[in-house]
Short mmCIF file of N, CA and C in Angstrom, two decimals:
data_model
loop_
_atom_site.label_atom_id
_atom_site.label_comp_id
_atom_site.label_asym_id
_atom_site.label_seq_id
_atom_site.Cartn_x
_atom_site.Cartn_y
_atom_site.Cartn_z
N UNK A 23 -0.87 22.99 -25.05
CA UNK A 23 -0.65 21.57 -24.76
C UNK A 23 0.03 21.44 -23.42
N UNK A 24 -0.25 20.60 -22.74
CA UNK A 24 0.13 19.86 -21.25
C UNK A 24 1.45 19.21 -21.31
N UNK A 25 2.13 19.28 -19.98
CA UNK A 25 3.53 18.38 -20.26
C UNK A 25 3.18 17.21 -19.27
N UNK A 26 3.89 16.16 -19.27
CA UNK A 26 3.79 14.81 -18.32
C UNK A 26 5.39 15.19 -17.66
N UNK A 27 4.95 15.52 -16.37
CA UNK A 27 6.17 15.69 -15.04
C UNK A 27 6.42 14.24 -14.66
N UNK A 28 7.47 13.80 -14.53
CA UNK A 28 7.63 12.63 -13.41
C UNK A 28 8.16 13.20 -12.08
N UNK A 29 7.50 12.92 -10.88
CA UNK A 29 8.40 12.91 -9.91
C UNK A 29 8.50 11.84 -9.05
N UNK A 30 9.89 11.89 -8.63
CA UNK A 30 10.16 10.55 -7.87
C UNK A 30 11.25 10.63 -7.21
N UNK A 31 11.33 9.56 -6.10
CA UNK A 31 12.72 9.91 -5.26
C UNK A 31 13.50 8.59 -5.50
N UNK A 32 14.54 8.80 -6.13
CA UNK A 32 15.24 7.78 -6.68
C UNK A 32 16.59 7.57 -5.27
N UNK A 33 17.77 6.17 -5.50
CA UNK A 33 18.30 5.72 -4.65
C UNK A 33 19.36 6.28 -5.81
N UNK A 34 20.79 6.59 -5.15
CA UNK A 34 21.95 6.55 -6.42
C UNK A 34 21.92 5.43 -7.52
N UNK A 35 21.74 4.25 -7.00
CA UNK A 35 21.32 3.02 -7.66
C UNK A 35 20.34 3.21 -8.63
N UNK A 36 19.26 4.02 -8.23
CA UNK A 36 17.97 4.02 -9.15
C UNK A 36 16.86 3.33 -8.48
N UNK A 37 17.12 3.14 -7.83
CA UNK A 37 15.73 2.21 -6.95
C UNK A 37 14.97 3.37 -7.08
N UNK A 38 13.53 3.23 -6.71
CA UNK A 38 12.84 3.79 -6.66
C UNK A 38 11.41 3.55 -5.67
N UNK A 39 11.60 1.55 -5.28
CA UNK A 39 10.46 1.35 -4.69
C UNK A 39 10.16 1.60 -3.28
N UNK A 40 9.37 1.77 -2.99
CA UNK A 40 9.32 1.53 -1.19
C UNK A 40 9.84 3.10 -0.44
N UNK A 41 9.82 4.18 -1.05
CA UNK A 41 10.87 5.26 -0.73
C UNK A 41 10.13 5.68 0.50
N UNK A 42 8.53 5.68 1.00
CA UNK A 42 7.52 6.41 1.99
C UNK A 42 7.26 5.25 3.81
N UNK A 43 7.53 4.41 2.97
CA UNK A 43 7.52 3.41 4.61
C UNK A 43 7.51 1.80 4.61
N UNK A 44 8.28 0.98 5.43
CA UNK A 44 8.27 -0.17 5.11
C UNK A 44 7.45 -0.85 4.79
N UNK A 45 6.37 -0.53 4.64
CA UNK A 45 5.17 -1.67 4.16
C UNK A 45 4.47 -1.10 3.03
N UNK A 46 5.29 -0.30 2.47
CA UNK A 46 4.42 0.21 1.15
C UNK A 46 4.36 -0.59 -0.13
N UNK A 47 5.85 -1.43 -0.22
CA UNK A 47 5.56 -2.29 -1.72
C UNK A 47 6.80 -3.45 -1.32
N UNK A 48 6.32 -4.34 -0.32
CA UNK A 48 7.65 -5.01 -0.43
C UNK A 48 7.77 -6.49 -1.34
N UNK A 49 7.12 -6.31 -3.09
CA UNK A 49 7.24 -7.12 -3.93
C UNK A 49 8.79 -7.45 -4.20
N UNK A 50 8.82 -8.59 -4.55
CA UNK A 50 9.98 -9.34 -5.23
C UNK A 50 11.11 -9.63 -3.37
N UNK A 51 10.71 -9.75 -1.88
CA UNK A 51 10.83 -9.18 -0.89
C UNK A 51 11.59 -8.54 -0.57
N UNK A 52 11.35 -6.77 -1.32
CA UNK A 52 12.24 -5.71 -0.73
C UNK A 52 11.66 -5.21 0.96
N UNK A 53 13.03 -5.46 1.32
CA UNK A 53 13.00 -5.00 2.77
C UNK A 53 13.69 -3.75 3.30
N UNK A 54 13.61 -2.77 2.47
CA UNK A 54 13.86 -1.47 2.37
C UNK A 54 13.32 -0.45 2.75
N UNK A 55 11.87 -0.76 2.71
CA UNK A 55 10.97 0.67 2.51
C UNK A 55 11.15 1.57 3.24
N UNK A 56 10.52 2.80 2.95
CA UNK A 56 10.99 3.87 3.91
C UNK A 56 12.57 4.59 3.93
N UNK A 57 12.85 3.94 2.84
CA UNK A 57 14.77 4.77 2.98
C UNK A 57 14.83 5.83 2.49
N UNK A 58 13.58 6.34 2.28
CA UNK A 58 13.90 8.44 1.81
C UNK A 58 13.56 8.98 2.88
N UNK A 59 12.80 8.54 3.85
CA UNK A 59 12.07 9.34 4.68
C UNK A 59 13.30 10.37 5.77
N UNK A 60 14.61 9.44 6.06
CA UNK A 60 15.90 10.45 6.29
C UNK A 60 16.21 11.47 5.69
N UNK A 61 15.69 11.26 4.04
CA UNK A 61 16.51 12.64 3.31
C UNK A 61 15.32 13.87 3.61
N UNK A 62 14.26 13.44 4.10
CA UNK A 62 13.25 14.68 4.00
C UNK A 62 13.76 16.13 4.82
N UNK A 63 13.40 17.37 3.92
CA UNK A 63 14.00 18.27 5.13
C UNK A 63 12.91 19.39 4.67
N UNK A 64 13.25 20.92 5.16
CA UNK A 64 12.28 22.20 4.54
C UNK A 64 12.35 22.10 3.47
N UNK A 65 14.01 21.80 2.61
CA UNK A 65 14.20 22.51 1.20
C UNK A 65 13.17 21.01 0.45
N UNK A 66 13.49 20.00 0.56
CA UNK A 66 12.62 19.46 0.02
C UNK A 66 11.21 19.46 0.14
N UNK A 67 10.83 20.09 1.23
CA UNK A 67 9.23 20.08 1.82
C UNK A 67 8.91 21.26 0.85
N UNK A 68 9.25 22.86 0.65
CA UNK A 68 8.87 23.72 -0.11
C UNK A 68 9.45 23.59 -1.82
N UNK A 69 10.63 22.82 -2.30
CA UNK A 69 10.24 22.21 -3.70
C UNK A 69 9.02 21.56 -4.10
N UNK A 70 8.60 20.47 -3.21
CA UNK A 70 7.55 19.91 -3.29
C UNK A 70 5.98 20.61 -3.19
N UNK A 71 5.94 21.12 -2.09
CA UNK A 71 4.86 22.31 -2.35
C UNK A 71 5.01 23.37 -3.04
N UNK A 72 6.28 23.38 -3.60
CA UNK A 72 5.66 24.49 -5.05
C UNK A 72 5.26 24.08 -5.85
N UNK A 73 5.72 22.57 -6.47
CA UNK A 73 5.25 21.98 -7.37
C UNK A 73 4.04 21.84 -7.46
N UNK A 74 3.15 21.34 -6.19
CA UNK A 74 1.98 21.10 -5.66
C UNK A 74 1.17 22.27 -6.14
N UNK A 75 1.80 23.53 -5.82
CA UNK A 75 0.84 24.71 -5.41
C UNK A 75 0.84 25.15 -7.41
N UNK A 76 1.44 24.46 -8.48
CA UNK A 76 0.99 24.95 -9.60
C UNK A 76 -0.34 24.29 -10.17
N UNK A 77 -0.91 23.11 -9.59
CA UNK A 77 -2.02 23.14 -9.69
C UNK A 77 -1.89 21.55 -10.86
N UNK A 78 -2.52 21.88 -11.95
CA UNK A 78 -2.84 20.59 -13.03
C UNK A 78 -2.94 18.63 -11.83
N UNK A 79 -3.55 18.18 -12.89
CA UNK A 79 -3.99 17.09 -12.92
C UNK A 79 -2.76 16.02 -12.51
N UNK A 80 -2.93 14.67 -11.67
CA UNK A 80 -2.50 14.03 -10.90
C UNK A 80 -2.58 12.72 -11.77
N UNK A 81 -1.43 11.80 -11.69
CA UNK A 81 -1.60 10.33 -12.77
C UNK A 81 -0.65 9.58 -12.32
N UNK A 82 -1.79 8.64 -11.81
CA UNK A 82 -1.33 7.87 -11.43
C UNK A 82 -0.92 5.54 -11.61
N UNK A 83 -0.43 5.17 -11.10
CA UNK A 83 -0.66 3.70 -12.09
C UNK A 83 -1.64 3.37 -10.85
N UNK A 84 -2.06 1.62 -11.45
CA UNK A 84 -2.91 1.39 -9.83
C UNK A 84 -2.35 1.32 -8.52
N UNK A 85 -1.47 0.24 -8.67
CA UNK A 85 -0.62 0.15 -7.15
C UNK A 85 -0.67 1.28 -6.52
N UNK A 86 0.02 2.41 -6.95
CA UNK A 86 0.56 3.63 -6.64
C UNK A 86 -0.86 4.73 -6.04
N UNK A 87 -1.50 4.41 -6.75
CA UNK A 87 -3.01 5.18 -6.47
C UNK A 87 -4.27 4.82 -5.35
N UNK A 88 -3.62 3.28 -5.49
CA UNK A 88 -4.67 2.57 -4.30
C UNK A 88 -3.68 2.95 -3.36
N UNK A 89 -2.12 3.00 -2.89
CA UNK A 89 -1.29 3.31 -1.86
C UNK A 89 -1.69 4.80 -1.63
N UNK A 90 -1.58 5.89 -2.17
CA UNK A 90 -2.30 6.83 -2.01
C UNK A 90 -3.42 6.91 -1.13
N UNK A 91 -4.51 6.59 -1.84
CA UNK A 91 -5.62 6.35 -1.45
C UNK A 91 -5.84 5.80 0.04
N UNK A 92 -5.32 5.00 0.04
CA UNK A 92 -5.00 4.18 1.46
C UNK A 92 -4.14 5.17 2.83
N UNK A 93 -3.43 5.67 2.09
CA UNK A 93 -2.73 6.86 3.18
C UNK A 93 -3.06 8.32 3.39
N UNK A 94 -3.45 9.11 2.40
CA UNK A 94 -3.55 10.57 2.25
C UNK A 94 -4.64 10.85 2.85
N UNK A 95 -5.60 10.42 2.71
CA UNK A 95 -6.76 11.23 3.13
C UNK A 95 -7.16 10.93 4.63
N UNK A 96 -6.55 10.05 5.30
CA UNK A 96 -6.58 10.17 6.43
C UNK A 96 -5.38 10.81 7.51
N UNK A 97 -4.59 11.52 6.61
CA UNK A 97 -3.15 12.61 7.18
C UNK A 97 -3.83 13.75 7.49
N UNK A 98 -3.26 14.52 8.71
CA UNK A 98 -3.94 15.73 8.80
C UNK A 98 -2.59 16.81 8.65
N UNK A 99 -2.23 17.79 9.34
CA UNK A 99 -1.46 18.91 9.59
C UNK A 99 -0.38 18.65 8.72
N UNK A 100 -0.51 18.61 7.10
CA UNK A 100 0.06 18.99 5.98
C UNK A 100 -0.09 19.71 5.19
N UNK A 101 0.91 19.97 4.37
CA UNK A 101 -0.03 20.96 2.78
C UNK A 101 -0.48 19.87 1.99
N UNK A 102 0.15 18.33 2.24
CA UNK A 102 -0.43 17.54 1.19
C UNK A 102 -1.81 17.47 0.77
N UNK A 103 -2.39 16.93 2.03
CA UNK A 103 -3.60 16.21 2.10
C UNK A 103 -5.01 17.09 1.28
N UNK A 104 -5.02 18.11 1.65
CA UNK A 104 -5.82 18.85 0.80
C UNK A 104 -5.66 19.39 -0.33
N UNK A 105 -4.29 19.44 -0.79
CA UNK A 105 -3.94 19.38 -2.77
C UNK A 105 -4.23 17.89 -2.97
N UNK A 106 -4.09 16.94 -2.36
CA UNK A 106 -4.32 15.52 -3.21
C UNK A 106 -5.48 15.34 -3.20
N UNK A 107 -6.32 15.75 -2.26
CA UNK A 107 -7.70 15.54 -2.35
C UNK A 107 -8.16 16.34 -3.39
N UNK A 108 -8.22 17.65 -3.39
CA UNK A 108 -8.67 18.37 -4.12
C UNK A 108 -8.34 18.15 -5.78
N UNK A 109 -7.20 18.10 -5.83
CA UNK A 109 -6.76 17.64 -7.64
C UNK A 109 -7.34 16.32 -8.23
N UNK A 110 -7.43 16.62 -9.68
CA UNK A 110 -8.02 15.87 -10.27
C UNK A 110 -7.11 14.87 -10.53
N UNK A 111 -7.56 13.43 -10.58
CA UNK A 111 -6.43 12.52 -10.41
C UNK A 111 -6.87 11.27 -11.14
N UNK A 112 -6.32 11.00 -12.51
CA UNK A 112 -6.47 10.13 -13.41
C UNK A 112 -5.27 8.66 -13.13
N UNK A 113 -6.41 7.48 -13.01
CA UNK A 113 -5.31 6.17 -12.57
C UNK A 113 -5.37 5.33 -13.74
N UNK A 114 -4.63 4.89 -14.39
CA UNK A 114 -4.38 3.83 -15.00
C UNK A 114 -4.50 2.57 -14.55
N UNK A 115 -5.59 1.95 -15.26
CA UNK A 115 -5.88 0.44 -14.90
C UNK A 115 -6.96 -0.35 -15.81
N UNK A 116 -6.19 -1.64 -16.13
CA UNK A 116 -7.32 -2.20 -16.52
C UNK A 116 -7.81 -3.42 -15.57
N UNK A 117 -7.76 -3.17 -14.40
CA UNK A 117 -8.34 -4.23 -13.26
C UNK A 117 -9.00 -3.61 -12.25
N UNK A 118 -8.73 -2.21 -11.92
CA UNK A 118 -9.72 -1.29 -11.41
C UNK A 118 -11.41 -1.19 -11.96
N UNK A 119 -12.37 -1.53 -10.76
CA UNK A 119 -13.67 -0.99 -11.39
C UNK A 119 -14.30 -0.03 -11.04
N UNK A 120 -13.31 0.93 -9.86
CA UNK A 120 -13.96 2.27 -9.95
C UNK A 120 -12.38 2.63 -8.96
N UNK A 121 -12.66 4.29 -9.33
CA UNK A 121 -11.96 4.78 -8.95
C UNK A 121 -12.17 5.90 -7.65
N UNK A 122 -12.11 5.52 -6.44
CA UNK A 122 -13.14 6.02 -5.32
C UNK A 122 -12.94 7.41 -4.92
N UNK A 123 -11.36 7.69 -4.74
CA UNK A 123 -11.07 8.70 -4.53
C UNK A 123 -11.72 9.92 -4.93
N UNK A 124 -11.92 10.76 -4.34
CA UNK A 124 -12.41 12.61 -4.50
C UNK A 124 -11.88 12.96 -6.05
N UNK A 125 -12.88 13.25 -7.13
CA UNK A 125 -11.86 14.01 -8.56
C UNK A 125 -11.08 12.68 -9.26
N UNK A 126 -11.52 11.41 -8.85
CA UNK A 126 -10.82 10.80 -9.84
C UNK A 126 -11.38 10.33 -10.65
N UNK A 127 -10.56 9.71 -11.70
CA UNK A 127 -11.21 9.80 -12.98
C UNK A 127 -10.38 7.81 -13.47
N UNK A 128 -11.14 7.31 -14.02
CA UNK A 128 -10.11 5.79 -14.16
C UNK A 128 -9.88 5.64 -16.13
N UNK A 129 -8.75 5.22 -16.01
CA UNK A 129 -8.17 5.45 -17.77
C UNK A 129 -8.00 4.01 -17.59
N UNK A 130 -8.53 3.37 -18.91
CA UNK A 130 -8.52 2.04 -18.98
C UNK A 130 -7.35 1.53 -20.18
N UNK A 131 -6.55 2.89 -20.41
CA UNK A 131 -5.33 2.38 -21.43
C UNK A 131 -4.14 3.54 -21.50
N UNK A 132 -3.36 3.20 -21.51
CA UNK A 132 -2.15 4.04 -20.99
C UNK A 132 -1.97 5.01 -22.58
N UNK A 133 -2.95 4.51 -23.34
CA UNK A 133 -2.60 5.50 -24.96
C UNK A 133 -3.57 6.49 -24.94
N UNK A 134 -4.32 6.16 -23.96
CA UNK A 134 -5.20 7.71 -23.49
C UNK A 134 -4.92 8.71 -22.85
N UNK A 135 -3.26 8.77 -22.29
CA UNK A 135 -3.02 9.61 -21.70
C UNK A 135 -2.49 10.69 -22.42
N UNK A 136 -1.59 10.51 -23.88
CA UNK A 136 -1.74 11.12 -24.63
C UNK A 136 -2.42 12.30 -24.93
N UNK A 137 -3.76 12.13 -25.32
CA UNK A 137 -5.20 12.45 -25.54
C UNK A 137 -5.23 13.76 -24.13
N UNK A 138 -4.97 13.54 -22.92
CA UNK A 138 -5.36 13.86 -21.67
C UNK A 138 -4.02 15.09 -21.60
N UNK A 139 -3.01 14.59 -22.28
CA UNK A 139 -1.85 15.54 -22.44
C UNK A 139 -2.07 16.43 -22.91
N UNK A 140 -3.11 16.05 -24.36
CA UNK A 140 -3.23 17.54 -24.86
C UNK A 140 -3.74 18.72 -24.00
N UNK A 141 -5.04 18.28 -23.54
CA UNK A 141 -5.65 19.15 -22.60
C UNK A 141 -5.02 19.27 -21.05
N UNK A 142 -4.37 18.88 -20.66
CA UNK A 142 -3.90 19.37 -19.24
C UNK A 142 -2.76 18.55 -19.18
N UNK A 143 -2.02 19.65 -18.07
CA UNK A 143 -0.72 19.24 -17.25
C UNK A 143 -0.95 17.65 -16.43
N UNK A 144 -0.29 17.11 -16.42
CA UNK A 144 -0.44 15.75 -15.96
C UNK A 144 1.28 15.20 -15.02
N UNK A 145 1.17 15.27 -13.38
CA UNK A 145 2.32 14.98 -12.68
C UNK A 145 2.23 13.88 -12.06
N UNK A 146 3.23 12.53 -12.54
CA UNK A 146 2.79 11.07 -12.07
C UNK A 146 4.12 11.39 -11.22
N UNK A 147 3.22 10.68 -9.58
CA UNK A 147 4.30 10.59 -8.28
C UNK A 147 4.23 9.35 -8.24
N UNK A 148 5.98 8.96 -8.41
CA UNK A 148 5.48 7.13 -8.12
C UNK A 148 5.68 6.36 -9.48
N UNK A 149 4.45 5.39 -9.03
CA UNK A 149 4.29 4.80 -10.43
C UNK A 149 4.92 4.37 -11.21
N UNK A 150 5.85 3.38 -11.17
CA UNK A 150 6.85 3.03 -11.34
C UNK A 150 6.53 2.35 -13.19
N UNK A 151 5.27 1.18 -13.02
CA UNK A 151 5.46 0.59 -14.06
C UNK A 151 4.76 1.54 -15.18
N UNK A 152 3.71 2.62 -14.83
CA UNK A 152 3.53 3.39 -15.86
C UNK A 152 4.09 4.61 -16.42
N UNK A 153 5.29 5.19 -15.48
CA UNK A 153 6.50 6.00 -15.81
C UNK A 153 7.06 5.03 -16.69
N UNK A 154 7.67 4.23 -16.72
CA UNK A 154 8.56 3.73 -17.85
C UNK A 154 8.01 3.29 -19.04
N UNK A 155 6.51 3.38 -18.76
CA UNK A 155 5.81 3.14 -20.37
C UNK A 155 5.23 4.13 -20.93
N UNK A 156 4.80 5.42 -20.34
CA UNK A 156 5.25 6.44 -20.39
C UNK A 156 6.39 7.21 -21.06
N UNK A 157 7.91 6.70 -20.36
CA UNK A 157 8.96 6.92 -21.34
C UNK A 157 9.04 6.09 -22.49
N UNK A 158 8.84 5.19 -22.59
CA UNK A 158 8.62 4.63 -23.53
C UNK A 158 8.33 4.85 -25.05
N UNK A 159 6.88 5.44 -24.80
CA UNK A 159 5.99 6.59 -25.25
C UNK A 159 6.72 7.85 -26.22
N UNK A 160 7.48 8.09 -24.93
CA UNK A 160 8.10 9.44 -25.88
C UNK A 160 6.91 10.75 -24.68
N UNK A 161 6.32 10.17 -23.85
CA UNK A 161 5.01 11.29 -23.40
C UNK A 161 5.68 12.05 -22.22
N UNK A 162 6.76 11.42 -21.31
CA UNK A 162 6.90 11.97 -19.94
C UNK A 162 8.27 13.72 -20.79
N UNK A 163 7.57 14.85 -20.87
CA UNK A 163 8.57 16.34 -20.89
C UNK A 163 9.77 16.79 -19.78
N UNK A 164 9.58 16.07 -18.73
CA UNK A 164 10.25 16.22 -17.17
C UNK A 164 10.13 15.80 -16.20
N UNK A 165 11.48 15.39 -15.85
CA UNK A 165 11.86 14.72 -14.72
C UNK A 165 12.06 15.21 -13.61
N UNK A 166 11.55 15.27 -12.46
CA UNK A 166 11.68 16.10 -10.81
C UNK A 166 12.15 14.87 -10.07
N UNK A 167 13.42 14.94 -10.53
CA UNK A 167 14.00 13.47 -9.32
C UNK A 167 14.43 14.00 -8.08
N UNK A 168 14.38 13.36 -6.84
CA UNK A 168 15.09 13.64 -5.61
C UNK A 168 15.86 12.37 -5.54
N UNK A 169 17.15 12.46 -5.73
CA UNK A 169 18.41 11.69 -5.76
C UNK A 169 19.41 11.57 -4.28
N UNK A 170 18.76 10.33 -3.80
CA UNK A 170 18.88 10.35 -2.48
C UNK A 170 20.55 9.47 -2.11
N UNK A 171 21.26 10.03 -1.24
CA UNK A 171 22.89 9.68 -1.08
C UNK A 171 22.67 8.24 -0.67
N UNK A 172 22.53 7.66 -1.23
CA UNK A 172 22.55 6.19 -0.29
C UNK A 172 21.98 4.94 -1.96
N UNK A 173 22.66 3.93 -1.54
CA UNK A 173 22.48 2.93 -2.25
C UNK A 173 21.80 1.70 -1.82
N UNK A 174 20.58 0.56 -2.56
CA UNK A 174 20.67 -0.26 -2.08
C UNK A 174 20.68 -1.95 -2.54
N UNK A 175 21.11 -1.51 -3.49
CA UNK A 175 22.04 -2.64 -4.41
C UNK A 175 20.68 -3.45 -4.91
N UNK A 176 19.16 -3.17 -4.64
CA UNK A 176 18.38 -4.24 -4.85
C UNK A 176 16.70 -3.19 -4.61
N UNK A 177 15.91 -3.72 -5.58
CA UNK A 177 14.86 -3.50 -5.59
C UNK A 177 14.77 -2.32 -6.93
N UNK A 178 13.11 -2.06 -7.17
CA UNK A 178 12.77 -1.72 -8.57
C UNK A 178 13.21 -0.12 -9.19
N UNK A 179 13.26 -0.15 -9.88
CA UNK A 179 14.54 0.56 -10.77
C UNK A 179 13.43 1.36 -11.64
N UNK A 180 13.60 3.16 -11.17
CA UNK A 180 13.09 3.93 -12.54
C UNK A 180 13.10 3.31 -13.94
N UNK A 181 14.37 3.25 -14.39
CA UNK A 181 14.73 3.13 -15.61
C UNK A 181 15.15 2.01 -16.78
N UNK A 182 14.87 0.78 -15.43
CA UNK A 182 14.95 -0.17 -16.21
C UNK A 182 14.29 -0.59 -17.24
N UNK A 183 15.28 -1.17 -18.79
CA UNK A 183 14.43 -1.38 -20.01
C UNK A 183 14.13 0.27 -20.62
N UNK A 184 14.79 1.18 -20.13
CA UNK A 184 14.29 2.68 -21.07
C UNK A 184 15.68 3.20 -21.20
N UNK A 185 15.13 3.84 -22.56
CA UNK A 185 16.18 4.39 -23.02
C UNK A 185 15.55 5.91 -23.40
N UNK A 186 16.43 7.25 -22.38
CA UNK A 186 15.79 8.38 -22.86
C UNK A 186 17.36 9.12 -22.20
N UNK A 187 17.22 10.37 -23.51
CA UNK A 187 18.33 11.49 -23.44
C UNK A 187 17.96 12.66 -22.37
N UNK A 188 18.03 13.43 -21.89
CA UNK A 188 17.81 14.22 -20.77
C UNK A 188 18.83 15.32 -20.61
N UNK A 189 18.69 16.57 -20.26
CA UNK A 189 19.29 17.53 -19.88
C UNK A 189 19.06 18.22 -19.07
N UNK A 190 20.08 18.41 -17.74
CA UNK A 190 19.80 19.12 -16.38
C UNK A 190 19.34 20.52 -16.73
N UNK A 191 18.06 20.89 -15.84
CA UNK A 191 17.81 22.32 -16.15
C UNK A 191 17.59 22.95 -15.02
N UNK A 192 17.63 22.43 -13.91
CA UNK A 192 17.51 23.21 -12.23
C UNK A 192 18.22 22.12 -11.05
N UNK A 193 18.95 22.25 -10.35
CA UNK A 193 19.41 21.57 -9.01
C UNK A 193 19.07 22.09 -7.92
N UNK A 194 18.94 21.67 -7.15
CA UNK A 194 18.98 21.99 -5.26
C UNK A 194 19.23 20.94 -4.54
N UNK A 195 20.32 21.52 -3.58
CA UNK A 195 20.87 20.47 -2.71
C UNK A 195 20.17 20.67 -1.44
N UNK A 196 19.44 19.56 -0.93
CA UNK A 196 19.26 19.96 0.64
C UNK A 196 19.81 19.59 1.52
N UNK A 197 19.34 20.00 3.09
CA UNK A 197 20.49 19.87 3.89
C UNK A 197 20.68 18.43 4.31
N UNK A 198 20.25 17.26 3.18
CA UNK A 198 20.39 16.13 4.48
C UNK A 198 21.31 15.58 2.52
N UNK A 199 21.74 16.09 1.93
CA UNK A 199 22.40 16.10 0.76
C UNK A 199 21.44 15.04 -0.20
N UNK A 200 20.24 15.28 -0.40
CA UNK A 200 19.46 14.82 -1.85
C UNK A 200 19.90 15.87 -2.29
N UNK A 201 19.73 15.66 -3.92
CA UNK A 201 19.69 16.51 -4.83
C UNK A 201 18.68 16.12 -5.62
N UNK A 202 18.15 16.95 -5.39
CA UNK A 202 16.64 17.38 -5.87
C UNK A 202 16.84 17.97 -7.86
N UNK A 203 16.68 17.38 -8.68
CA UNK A 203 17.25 17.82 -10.05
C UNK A 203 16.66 17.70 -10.32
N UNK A 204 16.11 18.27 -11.64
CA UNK A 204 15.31 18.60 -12.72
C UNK A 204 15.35 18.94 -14.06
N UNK A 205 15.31 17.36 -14.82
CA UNK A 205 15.43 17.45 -16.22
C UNK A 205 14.32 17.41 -16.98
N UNK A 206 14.92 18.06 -18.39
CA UNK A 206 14.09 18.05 -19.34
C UNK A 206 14.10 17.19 -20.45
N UNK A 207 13.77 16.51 -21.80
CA UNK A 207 14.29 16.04 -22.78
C UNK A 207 15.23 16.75 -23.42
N UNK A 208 16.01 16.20 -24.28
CA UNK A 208 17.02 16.75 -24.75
C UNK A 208 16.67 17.87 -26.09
N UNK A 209 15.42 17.42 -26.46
CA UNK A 209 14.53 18.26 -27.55
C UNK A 209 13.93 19.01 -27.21
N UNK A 210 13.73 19.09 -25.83
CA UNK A 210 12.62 20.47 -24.76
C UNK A 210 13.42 21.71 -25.29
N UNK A 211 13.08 22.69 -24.95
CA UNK A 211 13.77 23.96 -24.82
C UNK A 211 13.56 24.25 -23.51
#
């Protein structure tokens, strides 16, 4: 059986939206975006491509997947661009009528992911409103947060409305001081 990874780069606050560049989600008008892009460094660049380099299936909500979509495949001189292309990448939507991207696949109900758990690893980047229904669920096994030093008193929140137990099972600090942590449920081993 497959586990559901979350990863995400959270604010001390918990924010979570807008973390890649100012014009990525500025709903409800957050004027933030782009406030992780300071914490980026090697140690976070090779956590991230290890994660990358284990391979399994990609899940994503729509917002999050059409933003993708819209940015990745036209990046060149990364390790990203050719793991995102290449992986198989399941979006959640019921307003999507196709899913264009290379390997993707479109889920028209978030109780199918379940189902998709059994058979493969499944790592949602992002995705804010289907991570928390997700936790919800009881489906997401681990958390890969990058916990970025800075607060910003406003905008959308991992965890709002969820309630889940968790236990630290790996840290790394990098040099621009995220801490990069990694929990499990409290029932994981």
């Amino acid at each position: 059986m497959g586990k559901v990874v979350l990863v995400d780069h959270l604010t001390l606050d918990g924010v979570m939206q807008a973390p890649g560049r100012p014009e990525e989600d500025a709903r409800d008008g957050f004027a933030h975006g782009g406030w992780a892009v300071p914490g980026n460094d090697e140690v976070m660049g090779s956590v991230l491509a290890e994660g990358m380099g284990q391979g399994g299936a990609l899940l994503f909500g729509r917002r999050t997947y059409e933003d993708f979509y819209g940015f990745w495949p036209h990046q060149g001189g990364n390790p990203f661009t050719d793991v995102l292309d290449r992986a198989r990448k399941y979006v959640v939507s019921r307003t999507l009528r196709e899913a264009p991207w290379a390997n993707s696949v479109l889920v028209r109900d978030v109780g199918d992911v379940e189902g998709i758990k059994r058979d493969e690893g499944l790592t949602v980047l992002g995705s804010g409103v289907l991570a928390r229904e997700l936790m919800r669920r009881g489906l997401v096994d681990e958390w890969l947060l990058m916990i970025h030093p800075l607060v910003l008193g406003t905008g959308r929140r991992l965890f709002d409305g969820v309630e889940v137990g968790m236990r630290l099972v790996d840290s790394v600090v990098t040099t621009t001081g995220v801490v990069i942590a990694t929990y499990r449920g409290r029932e994981e081993a």
